[in-house]
PDB file of C-alpha atoms in Angstrom:
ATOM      1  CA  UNK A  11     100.127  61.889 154.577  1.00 45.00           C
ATOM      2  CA  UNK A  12      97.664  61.154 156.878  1.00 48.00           C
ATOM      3  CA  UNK A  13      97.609  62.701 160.969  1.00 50.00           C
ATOM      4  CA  UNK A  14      94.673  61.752 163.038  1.00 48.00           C
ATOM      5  CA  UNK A  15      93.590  63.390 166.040  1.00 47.00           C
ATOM      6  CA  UNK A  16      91.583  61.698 168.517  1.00 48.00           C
ATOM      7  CA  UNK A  17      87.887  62.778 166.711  1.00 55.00           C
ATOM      8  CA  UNK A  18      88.835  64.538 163.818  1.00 60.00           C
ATOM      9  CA  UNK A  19      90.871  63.395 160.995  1.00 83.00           C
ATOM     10  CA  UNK A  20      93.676  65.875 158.919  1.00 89.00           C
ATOM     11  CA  UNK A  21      94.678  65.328 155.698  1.00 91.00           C
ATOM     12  CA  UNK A  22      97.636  66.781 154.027  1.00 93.00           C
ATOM     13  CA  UNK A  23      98.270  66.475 150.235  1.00 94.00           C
ATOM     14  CA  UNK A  24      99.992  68.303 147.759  1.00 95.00           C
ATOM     15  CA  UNK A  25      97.584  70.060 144.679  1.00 93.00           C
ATOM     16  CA  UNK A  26      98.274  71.181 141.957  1.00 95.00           C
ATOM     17  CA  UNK A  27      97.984  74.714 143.033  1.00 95.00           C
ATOM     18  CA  UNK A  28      99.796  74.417 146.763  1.00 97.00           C
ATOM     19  CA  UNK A  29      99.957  72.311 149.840  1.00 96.00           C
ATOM     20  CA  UNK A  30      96.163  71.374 151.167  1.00 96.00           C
ATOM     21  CA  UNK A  31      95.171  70.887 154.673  1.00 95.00           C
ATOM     22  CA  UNK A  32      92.195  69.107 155.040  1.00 94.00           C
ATOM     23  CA  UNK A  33      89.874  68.538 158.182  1.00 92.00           C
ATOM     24  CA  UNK A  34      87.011  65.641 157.752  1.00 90.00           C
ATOM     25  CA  UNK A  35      84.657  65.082 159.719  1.00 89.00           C
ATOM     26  CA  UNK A  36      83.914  61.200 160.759  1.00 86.00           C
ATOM     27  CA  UNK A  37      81.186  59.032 161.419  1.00 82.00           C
ATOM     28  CA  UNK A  38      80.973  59.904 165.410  1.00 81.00           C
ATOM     29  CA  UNK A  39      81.914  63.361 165.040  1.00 82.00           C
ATOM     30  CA  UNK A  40      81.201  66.643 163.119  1.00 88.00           C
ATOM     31  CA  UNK A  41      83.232  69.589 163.435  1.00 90.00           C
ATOM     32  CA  UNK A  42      79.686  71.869 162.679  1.00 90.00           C
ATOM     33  CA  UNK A  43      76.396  71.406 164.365  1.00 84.00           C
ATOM     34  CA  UNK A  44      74.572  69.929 161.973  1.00 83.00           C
ATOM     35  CA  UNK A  45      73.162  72.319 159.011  1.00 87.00           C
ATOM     36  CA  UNK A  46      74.805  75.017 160.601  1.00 89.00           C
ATOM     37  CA  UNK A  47      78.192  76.837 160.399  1.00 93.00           C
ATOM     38  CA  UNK A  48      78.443  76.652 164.649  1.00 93.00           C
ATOM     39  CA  UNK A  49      81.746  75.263 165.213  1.00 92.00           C
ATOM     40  CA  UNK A  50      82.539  72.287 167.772  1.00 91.00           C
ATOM     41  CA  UNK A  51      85.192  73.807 170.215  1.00 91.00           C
ATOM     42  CA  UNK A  52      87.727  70.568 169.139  1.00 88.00           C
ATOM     43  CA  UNK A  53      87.297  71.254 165.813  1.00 91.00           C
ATOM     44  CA  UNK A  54      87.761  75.140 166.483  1.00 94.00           C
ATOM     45  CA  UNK A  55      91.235  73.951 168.677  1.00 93.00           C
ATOM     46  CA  UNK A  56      92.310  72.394 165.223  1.00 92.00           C
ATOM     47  CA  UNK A  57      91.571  75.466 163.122  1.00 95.00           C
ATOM     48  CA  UNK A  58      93.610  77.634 164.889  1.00 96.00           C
ATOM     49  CA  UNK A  59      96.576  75.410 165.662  1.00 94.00           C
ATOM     50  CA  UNK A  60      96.653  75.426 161.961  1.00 95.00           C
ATOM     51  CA  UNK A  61      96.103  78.737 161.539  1.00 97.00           C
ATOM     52  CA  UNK A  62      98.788  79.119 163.830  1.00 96.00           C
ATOM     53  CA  UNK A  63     100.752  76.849 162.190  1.00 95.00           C
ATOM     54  CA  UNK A  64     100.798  79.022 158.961  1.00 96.00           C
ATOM     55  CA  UNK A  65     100.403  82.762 159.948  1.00 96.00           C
ATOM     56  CA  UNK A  66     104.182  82.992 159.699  1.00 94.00           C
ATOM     57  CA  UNK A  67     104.827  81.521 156.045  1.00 94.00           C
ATOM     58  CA  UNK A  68     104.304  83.936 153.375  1.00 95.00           C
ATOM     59  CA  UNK A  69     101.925  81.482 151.020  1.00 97.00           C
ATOM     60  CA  UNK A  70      98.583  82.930 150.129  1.00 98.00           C
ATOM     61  CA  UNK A  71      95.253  80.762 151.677  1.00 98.00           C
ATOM     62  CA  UNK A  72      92.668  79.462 149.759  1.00 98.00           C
ATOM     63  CA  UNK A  73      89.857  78.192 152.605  1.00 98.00           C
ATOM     64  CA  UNK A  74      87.339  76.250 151.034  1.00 98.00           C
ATOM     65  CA  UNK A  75      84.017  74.086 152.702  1.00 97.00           C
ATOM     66  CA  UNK A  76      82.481  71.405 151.707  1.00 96.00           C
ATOM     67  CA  UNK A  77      79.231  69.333 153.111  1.00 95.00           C
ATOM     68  CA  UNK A  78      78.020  65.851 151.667  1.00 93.00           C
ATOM     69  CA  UNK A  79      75.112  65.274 150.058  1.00 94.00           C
ATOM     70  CA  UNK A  80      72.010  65.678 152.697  1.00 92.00           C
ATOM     71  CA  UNK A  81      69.560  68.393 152.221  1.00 87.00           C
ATOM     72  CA  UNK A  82      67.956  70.777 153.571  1.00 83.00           C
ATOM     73  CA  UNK A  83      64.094  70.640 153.982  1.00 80.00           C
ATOM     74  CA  UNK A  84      64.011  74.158 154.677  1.00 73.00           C
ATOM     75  CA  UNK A  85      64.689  75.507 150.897  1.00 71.00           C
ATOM     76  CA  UNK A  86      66.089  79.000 152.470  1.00 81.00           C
ATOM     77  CA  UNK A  87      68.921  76.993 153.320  1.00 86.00           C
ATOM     78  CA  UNK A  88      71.507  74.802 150.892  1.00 94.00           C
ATOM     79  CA  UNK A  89      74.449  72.962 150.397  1.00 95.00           C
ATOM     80  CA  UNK A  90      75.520  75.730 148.603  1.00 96.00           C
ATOM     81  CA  UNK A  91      75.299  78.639 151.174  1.00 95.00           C
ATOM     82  CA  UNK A  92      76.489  76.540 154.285  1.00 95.00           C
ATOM     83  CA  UNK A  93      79.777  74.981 152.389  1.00 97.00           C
ATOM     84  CA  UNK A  94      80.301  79.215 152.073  1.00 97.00           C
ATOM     85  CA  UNK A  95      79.343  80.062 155.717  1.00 96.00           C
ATOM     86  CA  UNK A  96      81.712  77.584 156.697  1.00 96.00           C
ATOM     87  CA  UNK A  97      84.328  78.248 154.500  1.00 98.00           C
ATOM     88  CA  UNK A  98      84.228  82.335 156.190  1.00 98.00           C
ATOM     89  CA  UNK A  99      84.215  81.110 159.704  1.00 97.00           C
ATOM     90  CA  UNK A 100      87.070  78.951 159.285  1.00 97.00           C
ATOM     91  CA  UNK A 101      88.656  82.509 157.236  1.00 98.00           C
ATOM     92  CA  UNK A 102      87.790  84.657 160.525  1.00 98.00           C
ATOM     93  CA  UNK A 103      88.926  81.863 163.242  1.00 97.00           C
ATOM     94  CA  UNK A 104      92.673  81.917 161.106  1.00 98.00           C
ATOM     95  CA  UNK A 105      92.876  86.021 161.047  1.00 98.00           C
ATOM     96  CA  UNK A 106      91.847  86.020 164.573  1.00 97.00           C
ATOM     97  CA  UNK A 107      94.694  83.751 165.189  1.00 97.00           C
ATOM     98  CA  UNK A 108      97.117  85.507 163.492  1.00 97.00           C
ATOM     99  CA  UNK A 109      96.693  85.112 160.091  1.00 98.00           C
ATOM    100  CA  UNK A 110      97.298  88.486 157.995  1.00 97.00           C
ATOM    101  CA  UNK A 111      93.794  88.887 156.185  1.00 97.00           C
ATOM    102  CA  UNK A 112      95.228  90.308 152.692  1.00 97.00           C
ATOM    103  CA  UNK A 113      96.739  86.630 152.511  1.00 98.00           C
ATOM    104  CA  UNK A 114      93.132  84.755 152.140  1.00 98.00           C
ATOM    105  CA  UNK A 115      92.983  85.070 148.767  1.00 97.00           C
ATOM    106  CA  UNK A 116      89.483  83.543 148.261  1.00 97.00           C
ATOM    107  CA  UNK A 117      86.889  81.698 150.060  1.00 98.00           C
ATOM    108  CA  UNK A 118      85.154  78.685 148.755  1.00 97.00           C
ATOM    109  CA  UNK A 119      81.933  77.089 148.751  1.00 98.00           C
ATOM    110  CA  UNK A 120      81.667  73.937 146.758  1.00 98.00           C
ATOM    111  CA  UNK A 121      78.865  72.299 148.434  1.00 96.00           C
ATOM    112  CA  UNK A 122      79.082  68.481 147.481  1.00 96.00           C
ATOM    113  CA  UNK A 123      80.314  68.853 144.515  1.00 97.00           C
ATOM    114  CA  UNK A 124      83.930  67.242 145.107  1.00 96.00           C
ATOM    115  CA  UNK A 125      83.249  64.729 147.384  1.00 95.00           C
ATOM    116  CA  UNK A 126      86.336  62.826 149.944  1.00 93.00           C
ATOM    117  CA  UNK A 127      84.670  59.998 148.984  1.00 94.00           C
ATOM    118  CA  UNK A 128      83.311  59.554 145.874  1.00 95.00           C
ATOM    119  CA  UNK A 129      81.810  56.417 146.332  1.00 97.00           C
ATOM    120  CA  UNK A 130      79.214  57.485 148.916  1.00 96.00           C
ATOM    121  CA  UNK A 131      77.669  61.230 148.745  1.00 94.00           C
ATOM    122  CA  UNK A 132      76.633  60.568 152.404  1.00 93.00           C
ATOM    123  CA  UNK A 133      79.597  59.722 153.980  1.00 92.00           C
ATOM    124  CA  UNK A 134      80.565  62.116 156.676  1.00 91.00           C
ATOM    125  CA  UNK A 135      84.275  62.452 155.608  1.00 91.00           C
ATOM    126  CA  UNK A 136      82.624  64.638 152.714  1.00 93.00           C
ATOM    127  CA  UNK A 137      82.125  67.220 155.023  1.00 93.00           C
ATOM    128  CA  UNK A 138      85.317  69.044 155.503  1.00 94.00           C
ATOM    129  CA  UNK A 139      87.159  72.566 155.292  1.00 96.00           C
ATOM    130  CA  UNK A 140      90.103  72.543 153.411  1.00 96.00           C
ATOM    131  CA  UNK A 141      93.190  75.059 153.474  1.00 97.00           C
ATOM    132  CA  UNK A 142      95.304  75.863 150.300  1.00 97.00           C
ATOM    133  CA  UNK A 143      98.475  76.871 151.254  1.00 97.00           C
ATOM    134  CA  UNK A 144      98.833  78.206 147.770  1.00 97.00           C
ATOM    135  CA  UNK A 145     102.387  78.139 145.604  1.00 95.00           C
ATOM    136  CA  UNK A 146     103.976  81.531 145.124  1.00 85.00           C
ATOM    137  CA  UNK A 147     104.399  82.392 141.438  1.00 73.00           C
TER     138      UNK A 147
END
């Protein structure tokens, strides 16, 4: 199912490994200053209302980021690292809000490498920070 808020779009599906949140970002809106893991104080509102939203369930959280296919010029900085950065400041936003830390059980950077939208490895909804609610065994 599909919720959108007024600039930033959540998508929930079930995995194979747990229930996902996803925030994307959209054409007239990114959640991240651009090639930087600086957080846009909506998108920082969402992250902890979800946070908040699971720091009483009992699940383990996998956090994971994501960016679309623009480089960097600057080779000291990639795809790679910033999908990570933002992956961990999405992790520290949820613990601040209540989230028990020994429940993140990994962080993820994936860089483009599953894309939203496979079709285009520009489009915006590529970048995005997903959260695993993850299955108990």
């Amino acid at each position: 199912s599909d919720v959108c808020s007024s600039d930033l779009n959540v998508v929930i599906s079930r995995e194979r490994e747990g229930l996902r949140i996803e925030v994307l970002d959209k054409a007239d809106f990114s959640m991240f200053s651009s090639g930087t893991s600086r957080l846009d104080q909506q998108a920082r509102g969402l992250i902890e209302e979800i946070a908040r939203s699971v720091a009483a369930m009992p699940n383990n959280l996998k956090v994971r980021g994501h960016t679309d296919s623009f480089g960097f010029k600057n080779t000291e900085r990639n795809n790679w690292l910033l999908s990570a950065e933002r992956a961990d400041v999405t992790r520290q936003i949820m613990i601040a809000k209540g989230v028990d830390e020994k429940r993140i059980s990994r962080i993820e950077g994936v860089a483009d490498r599953e894309p939203f939208v496979a079709s285009n490895a520009y489009d915006p909804r590529n970048r995005r920070i997903s959260v695993t609610l993850l299955y108990r065994d």
